[in-house]
């Protein structure tokens, strides 16, 4: 059973920075896509950033230029560096990792979530 453990959330002032980490129980090289979703109270879950096994990245428009996703295969860890944080970035952040078995069959694993609160 794959486990994803997140860390790095917390309270920060607007304009500040945080780095989230997501460490997998196995090799992240086994995953085709890893990344982060977030969900704020009363809002739908949204994809924040993702990175493929070949290091292709994708970002939500709202975080482009402020957030950077990276992966350290040797540490089985995916990072989300968040700079210039805004109050609207406040949410629970969830790490995910997907294995694509075929074009139509995949399996996704989730972390337990870490809370990020940005004070106005």
Coordinates of N, CA, C and O in Angstrom, one line a residue:
X1 N 0.8 -1.2 0.0 CA 0.0 0.0 0.0 C 0.9 1.2 0.0 O 1.7 1.4 0.8
X2 N 0.7 2.1 -1.0 CA 1.4 3.3 -1.1 C 1.0 4.3 0.0 O -0.2 4.5 0.1
X3 N 1.9 5.0 0.6 CA 1.5 6.0 1.6 C 2.2 7.3 1.2 O 3.4 7.3 0.8
X4 N 1.5 8.4 1.2 CA 2.1 9.7 0.9 C 1.9 10.6 2.2 O 0.8 10.7 2.8
X5 N 3.0 11.1 2.7 CA 3.0 11.9 3.9 C 3.5 13.3 3.6 O 4.6 13.5 3.1
X6 N 2.6 14.3 3.9 CA 2.8 15.7 3.6 C 3.4 16.4 4.9 O 3.0 16.0 6.0
X7 N 4.1 17.4 4.6 CA 4.5 18.3 5.7 C 4.8 19.7 5.2 O 4.9 19.8 3.9
X8 N 5.0 20.6 6.1 CA 5.4 22.0 5.6 C 4.3 23.0 5.7 O 4.5 24.2 5.5
X9 N 3.1 22.6 6.0 CA 2.0 23.6 6.1 C 2.1 24.4 7.3 O 3.0 24.2 8.2
X10 N 1.3 25.4 7.4 CA 1.3 26.3 8.6 C 0.7 27.6 8.3 O 0.0 27.8 7.3
X11 N 1.0 28.5 9.2 CA 0.5 29.9 9.2 C 1.6 30.8 8.7 O 2.7 30.8 9.2
X12 N 1.2 31.7 7.7 CA 2.2 32.6 7.2 C 1.5 33.9 6.8 O 0.3 33.9 6.5
X13 N 2.2 35.0 6.9 CA 1.7 36.3 6.5 C 1.6 36.4 5.0 O 2.4 35.8 4.3
X14 N 0.7 37.2 4.5 CA 0.6 37.5 3.1 C 2.0 38.0 2.6 O 2.6 38.8 3.2
X15 N 2.4 37.5 1.4 CA 3.7 37.8 0.9 C 4.8 36.9 1.3 O 5.9 36.9 0.8
X16 N 4.5 36.0 2.3 CA 5.5 35.1 2.8 C 5.6 33.8 1.9 O 5.0 33.7 0.8
X17 N 6.4 32.9 2.4 CA 6.7 31.7 1.6 C 6.6 30.4 2.5 O 6.7 30.5 3.8
X18 N 6.2 29.3 1.9 CA 6.2 28.0 2.6 C 6.7 27.0 1.5 O 6.5 27.2 0.3
X19 N 7.2 25.9 2.0 CA 7.5 24.8 1.1 C 6.9 23.5 1.7 O 7.1 23.1 2.8
X20 N 6.0 23.0 0.9 CA 5.3 21.7 1.2 C 6.2 20.6 0.7 O 6.8 20.6 -0.4
X21 N 6.2 19.5 1.4 CA 6.9 18.3 1.0 C 5.9 17.1 1.0 O 5.0 17.0 1.9
X22 N 6.1 16.2 0.1 CA 5.2 15.0 0.1 C 6.2 13.8 -0.2 O 6.8 13.7 -1.2
X23 N 6.3 12.9 0.8 CA 7.2 11.8 0.7 C 6.5 10.5 0.6 O 5.5 10.3 1.4
X24 N 6.8 9.8 -0.4 CA 6.1 8.5 -0.7 C 6.8 7.3 0.0 O 8.1 7.4 0.2
X25 N 6.1 6.3 0.3 CA 6.6 5.1 1.0 C 7.5 4.3 0.0 O 8.3 3.5 0.5
X26 N 7.3 4.5 -1.3 CA 8.1 3.8 -2.2 C 8.7 4.8 -3.2 O 8.7 6.0 -3.0
X27 N 9.3 4.3 -4.3 CA 9.9 5.2 -5.2 C 8.9 6.0 -6.0 O 8.0 5.5 -6.6
X28 N 9.1 7.3 -6.0 CA 8.2 8.2 -6.8 C 8.5 8.0 -8.3 O 7.6 8.5 -9.1
X29 N 9.6 7.4 -8.7 CA 9.8 7.1 -10.1 C 8.7 6.1 -10.6 O 8.5 6.0 -11.8
X30 N 8.0 5.4 -9.7 CA 7.0 4.5 -10.2 C 5.7 5.3 -10.6 O 4.8 4.7 -11.2
X31 N 5.6 6.6 -10.2 CA 4.4 7.3 -10.5 C 4.6 8.2 -11.8 O 5.6 8.8 -12.0
X32 N 3.6 8.1 -12.6 CA 3.6 8.9 -13.8 C 3.4 10.4 -13.6 O 4.0 11.2 -14.3
X33 N 2.6 10.7 -12.6 CA 2.3 12.1 -12.3 C 2.2 12.3 -10.8 O 1.5 11.4 -10.2
X34 N 2.8 13.3 -10.3 CA 2.6 13.6 -8.9 C 2.3 15.1 -8.8 O 2.6 15.9 -9.8
X35 N 1.7 15.5 -7.7 CA 1.4 16.9 -7.6 C 0.5 17.3 -6.4 O 0.5 16.5 -5.4
X36 N -0.1 18.4 -6.5 CA -0.9 18.9 -5.3 C -2.2 19.5 -5.8 O -2.3 20.2 -6.8
X37 N -3.2 19.2 -5.0 CA -4.5 19.8 -5.1 C -4.7 20.6 -3.8 O -4.0 20.4 -2.9
X38 N -5.7 21.5 -3.9 CA -6.0 22.2 -2.7 C -7.6 22.4 -2.6 O -8.2 22.4 -3.7
X39 N -8.1 22.5 -1.4 CA -9.5 22.8 -1.3 C -9.7 23.8 -0.1 O -9.2 23.5 1.0
X40 N -10.3 24.9 -0.5 CA -10.6 25.9 0.5 C -12.0 25.7 1.0 O -12.8 25.1 0.3
X41 N -12.3 26.1 2.2 CA -13.7 26.0 2.7 C -14.8 26.5 1.8 O -14.7 27.6 1.3
X42 N -15.7 25.7 1.5 CA -16.8 26.1 0.6 C -16.5 26.2 -0.8 O -17.3 26.6 -1.6
X43 N -15.3 25.7 -1.2 CA -14.9 25.7 -2.6 C -14.6 24.3 -3.1 O -14.4 23.4 -2.3
X44 N -14.6 24.2 -4.4 CA -14.3 22.9 -5.0 C -12.8 22.7 -5.0 O -12.0 23.6 -4.9
X45 N -12.4 21.4 -5.0 CA -11.0 21.1 -5.0 C -10.4 21.5 -6.4 O -11.0 21.4 -7.4
X46 N -9.2 22.0 -6.4 CA -8.6 22.5 -7.6 C -7.2 22.0 -7.7 O -6.5 21.9 -6.7
X47 N -6.7 21.7 -8.9 CA -5.4 21.2 -9.1 C -4.5 22.5 -9.0 O -4.7 23.5 -9.7
X48 N -3.5 22.4 -8.2 CA -2.5 23.5 -8.0 C -1.3 23.3 -9.0 O -1.0 24.3 -9.7
X49 N -0.7 22.2 -8.9 CA 0.5 21.9 -9.7 C 0.7 20.4 -9.9 O 0.3 19.7 -9.0
X50 N 1.3 20.0 -11.0 CA 1.6 18.6 -11.2 C 3.0 18.6 -11.9 O 3.4 19.5 -12.6
X51 N 3.6 17.4 -11.8 CA 4.9 17.2 -12.5 C 4.9 15.7 -12.9 O 4.5 14.8 -12.1
X52 N 5.3 15.5 -14.1 CA 5.3 14.1 -14.7 C 6.7 13.5 -14.3 O 7.6 14.1 -13.9
X53 N 6.8 12.2 -14.6 CA 8.0 11.4 -14.4 C 9.1 12.0 -15.3 O 10.3 11.9 -14.9
X54 N 8.8 12.6 -16.4 CA 9.8 13.3 -17.2 C 10.0 14.7 -16.9 O 10.7 15.5 -17.6
X55 N 9.4 15.2 -15.7 CA 9.6 16.5 -15.2 C 8.9 17.6 -15.9 O 9.2 18.8 -15.8
X56 N 7.9 17.2 -16.7 CA 7.0 18.3 -17.3 C 6.0 18.8 -16.2 O 5.4 18.0 -15.5
X57 N 6.0 20.1 -16.1 CA 5.1 20.7 -15.0 C 3.9 21.4 -15.6 O 3.8 21.8 -16.8
X58 N 2.9 21.5 -14.7 CA 1.7 22.2 -15.1 C 1.2 22.9 -13.8 O 1.3 22.4 -12.7
X59 N 0.7 24.1 -14.0 CA 0.3 25.0 -12.9 C -1.1 25.6 -13.1 O -1.4 25.9 -14.3
X60 N -1.8 25.8 -12.1 CA -3.0 26.5 -12.2 C -2.7 28.0 -12.5 O -1.6 28.5 -12.0
X61 N -3.5 28.7 -13.2 CA -3.2 30.0 -13.6 C -3.0 30.9 -12.4 O -2.2 31.8 -12.4
X62 N -3.7 30.6 -11.3 CA -3.7 31.4 -10.1 C -2.4 31.4 -9.4 O -2.1 32.2 -8.5
X63 N -1.5 30.4 -9.7 CA -0.3 30.2 -8.9 C 0.9 30.4 -9.8 O 2.1 30.3 -9.3
X64 N 0.7 30.5 -11.1 CA 1.9 30.6 -12.1 C 2.7 31.8 -11.7 O 2.3 32.9 -11.4
X65 N 4.0 31.6 -11.7 CA 5.0 32.6 -11.3 C 5.2 32.7 -9.8 O 6.2 33.4 -9.4
X66 N 4.4 32.1 -9.0 CA 4.6 32.1 -7.6 C 4.9 30.8 -7.0 O 5.7 30.7 -6.0
X67 N 4.4 29.7 -7.5 CA 4.6 28.4 -7.0 C 5.6 27.6 -7.9 O 5.5 27.8 -9.2
X68 N 6.4 26.7 -7.4 CA 7.2 25.9 -8.2 C 7.2 24.4 -7.6 O 7.4 24.2 -6.4
X69 N 6.9 23.5 -8.5 CA 6.8 22.1 -8.1 C 8.1 21.4 -8.6 O 8.6 21.7 -9.7
X70 N 8.6 20.5 -7.8 CA 9.8 19.8 -8.2 C 9.8 18.4 -7.5 O 9.0 18.2 -6.6
X71 N 10.6 17.5 -8.0 CA 10.7 16.2 -7.4 C 12.1 15.8 -7.2 O 12.9 16.1 -8.1
X72 N 12.4 15.1 -6.1 CA 13.7 14.6 -5.8 C 13.5 13.1 -5.7 O 13.1 12.5 -4.7
X73 N 13.8 12.4 -6.8 CA 13.6 11.0 -6.9 C 14.4 10.2 -5.8 O 13.9 9.2 -5.3
X74 N 15.6 10.7 -5.6 CA 16.4 10.0 -4.6 C 15.8 10.0 -3.2 O 16.1 9.1 -2.4
X75 N 15.0 11.0 -2.9 CA 14.4 11.2 -1.6 C 12.9 10.8 -1.6 O 12.2 10.9 -0.6
X76 N 12.5 10.3 -2.8 CA 11.0 9.9 -2.9 C 10.1 11.0 -2.5 O 9.1 10.8 -1.9
X77 N 10.5 12.2 -2.9 CA 9.8 13.4 -2.4 C 9.4 14.4 -3.5 O 10.2 14.6 -4.4
X78 N 8.2 14.9 -3.4 CA 7.8 16.0 -4.3 C 7.6 17.3 -3.4 O 7.1 17.2 -2.3
X79 N 8.1 18.4 -4.0 CA 8.0 19.6 -3.2 C 7.1 20.6 -3.9 O 7.0 20.6 -5.2
X80 N 6.5 21.5 -3.1 CA 5.8 22.7 -3.7 C 6.3 23.9 -3.0 O 6.0 24.1 -1.8
X81 N 7.1 24.7 -3.7 CA 7.6 25.9 -3.1 C 6.6 27.0 -3.4 O 6.3 27.2 -4.6
X82 N 6.1 27.6 -2.4 CA 5.1 28.6 -2.5 C 5.6 30.0 -2.1 O 5.9 30.2 -0.9
X83 N 5.7 30.9 -3.0 CA 6.2 32.2 -2.7 C 5.1 33.3 -2.9 O 4.1 33.0 -3.6
X84 N 5.3 34.5 -2.4 CA 4.4 35.5 -2.6 C 2.9 35.1 -2.3 O 2.0 35.3 -3.0
X85 N 2.8 34.4 -1.1 CA 1.5 33.8 -0.8 C 0.5 34.9 -0.6 O 0.8 36.0 -0.1
X86 N -0.8 34.6 -1.0 CA -1.9 35.5 -0.8 C -2.9 34.8 0.1 O -3.0 33.6 0.3
X87 N -3.8 35.7 0.6 CA -4.8 35.2 1.5 C -5.7 34.1 0.8 O -6.1 33.1 1.4
X88 N -5.9 34.3 -0.5 CA -6.7 33.3 -1.2 C -6.0 32.0 -1.5 O -6.6 31.1 -2.0
X89 N -4.8 31.9 -1.1 CA -4.1 30.6 -1.1 C -4.4 29.7 0.1 O -4.0 28.5 0.1
X90 N -5.1 30.3 1.0 CA -5.5 29.5 2.2 C -6.4 28.3 1.8 O -7.4 28.5 1.2
X91 N -5.9 27.1 2.2 CA -6.7 25.9 1.9 C -6.0 24.7 2.5 O -4.9 24.8 3.1
X92 N -6.6 23.6 2.4 CA -6.0 22.3 2.7 C -5.3 21.8 1.4 O -6.0 21.8 0.4
X93 N -4.1 21.5 1.5 CA -3.3 21.0 0.3 C -3.1 19.5 0.4 O -2.6 19.0 1.5
X94 N -3.4 18.9 -0.7 CA -3.3 17.4 -0.7 C -2.3 17.0 -1.8 O -2.5 17.4 -3.0
X95 N -1.4 16.1 -1.4 CA -0.5 15.5 -2.4 C -1.2 14.3 -3.1 O -1.9 13.6 -2.4
X96 N -0.9 14.1 -4.3 CA -1.4 13.0 -5.0 C -0.3 12.4 -5.9 O 0.7 13.0 -6.3
X97 N -0.4 11.1 -6.2 CA 0.5 10.4 -7.1 C -0.3 9.4 -7.9 O -1.1 8.6 -7.4
X98 N -0.1 9.4 -9.2 CA -0.9 8.6 -10.1 C 0.0 7.7 -10.9 O 1.0 8.1 -11.4
X99 N -0.5 6.5 -11.0 CA 0.2 5.5 -11.9 C -0.8 5.2 -13.0 O -1.9 4.9 -12.8
X100 N -0.3 5.4 -14.2 CA -1.1 5.2 -15.4 C -0.8 3.9 -16.0 O 0.3 3.7 -16.6
X101 N -1.7 2.9 -15.8 CA -1.4 1.6 -16.3 C -1.7 1.5 -17.8 O -1.1 0.7 -18.5
X102 N -2.7 2.4 -18.3 CA -3.0 2.4 -19.7 C -3.6 3.8 -19.9 O -3.7 4.6 -19.0
X103 N -4.1 4.0 -21.2 CA -4.7 5.3 -21.5 C -6.0 5.5 -20.7 O -6.4 6.6 -20.5
X104 N -6.6 4.4 -20.3 CA -7.9 4.5 -19.6 C -7.9 4.0 -18.2 O -8.9 4.1 -17.5
X105 N -6.8 3.4 -17.8 CA -6.8 2.8 -16.4 C -5.6 3.4 -15.6 O -4.5 3.3 -16.0
X106 N -6.0 4.0 -14.5 CA -4.9 4.6 -13.7 C -5.3 4.5 -12.2 O -6.5 4.2 -11.9
X107 N -4.4 4.6 -11.4 CA -4.7 4.6 -9.9 C -4.0 5.8 -9.2 O -2.8 6.1 -9.5
X108 N -4.7 6.4 -8.4 CA -4.2 7.6 -7.7 C -4.2 7.4 -6.2 O -5.2 6.9 -5.6
X109 N -3.1 7.8 -5.6 CA -3.0 7.8 -4.2 C -2.9 9.2 -3.6 O -2.5 10.1 -4.3
X110 N -3.4 9.3 -2.4 CA -3.6 10.6 -1.8 C -2.9 10.7 -0.4 O -2.9 9.7 0.3
X111 N -2.4 11.9 -0.1 CA -1.9 12.2 1.2 C -3.0 12.6 2.1 O -4.2 12.8 1.7
X112 N -2.7 12.8 3.4 CA -3.7 13.1 4.4 C -4.1 14.6 4.4 O -5.1 15.0 4.9
X113 N -3.3 15.4 3.7 CA -3.6 16.8 3.6 C -2.8 17.6 4.7 O -2.5 17.1 5.8
X114 N -2.4 18.8 4.3 CA -1.7 19.7 5.2 C -2.4 21.1 5.0 O -2.6 21.6 3.9
X115 N -2.6 21.8 6.1 CA -3.3 23.1 6.1 C -2.3 24.2 5.9 O -1.3 24.3 6.6
X116 N -2.7 25.1 5.0 CA -1.9 26.3 4.8 C -2.9 27.5 5.0 O -4.0 27.6 4.4
X117 N -2.5 28.4 5.9 CA -3.2 29.6 6.2 C -2.4 30.8 6.0 O -1.3 30.9 6.5
X118 N -2.9 31.7 5.2 CA -2.2 32.9 4.9 C -3.0 34.1 5.4 O -4.2 34.3 5.0
X119 N -2.4 34.8 6.4 CA -3.2 35.9 7.0 C -3.2 37.1 6.0 O -2.2 37.3 5.3
X120 N -4.2 37.9 6.0 CA -4.4 39.0 5.1 C -3.3 40.0 5.3 O -2.7 40.2 6.4

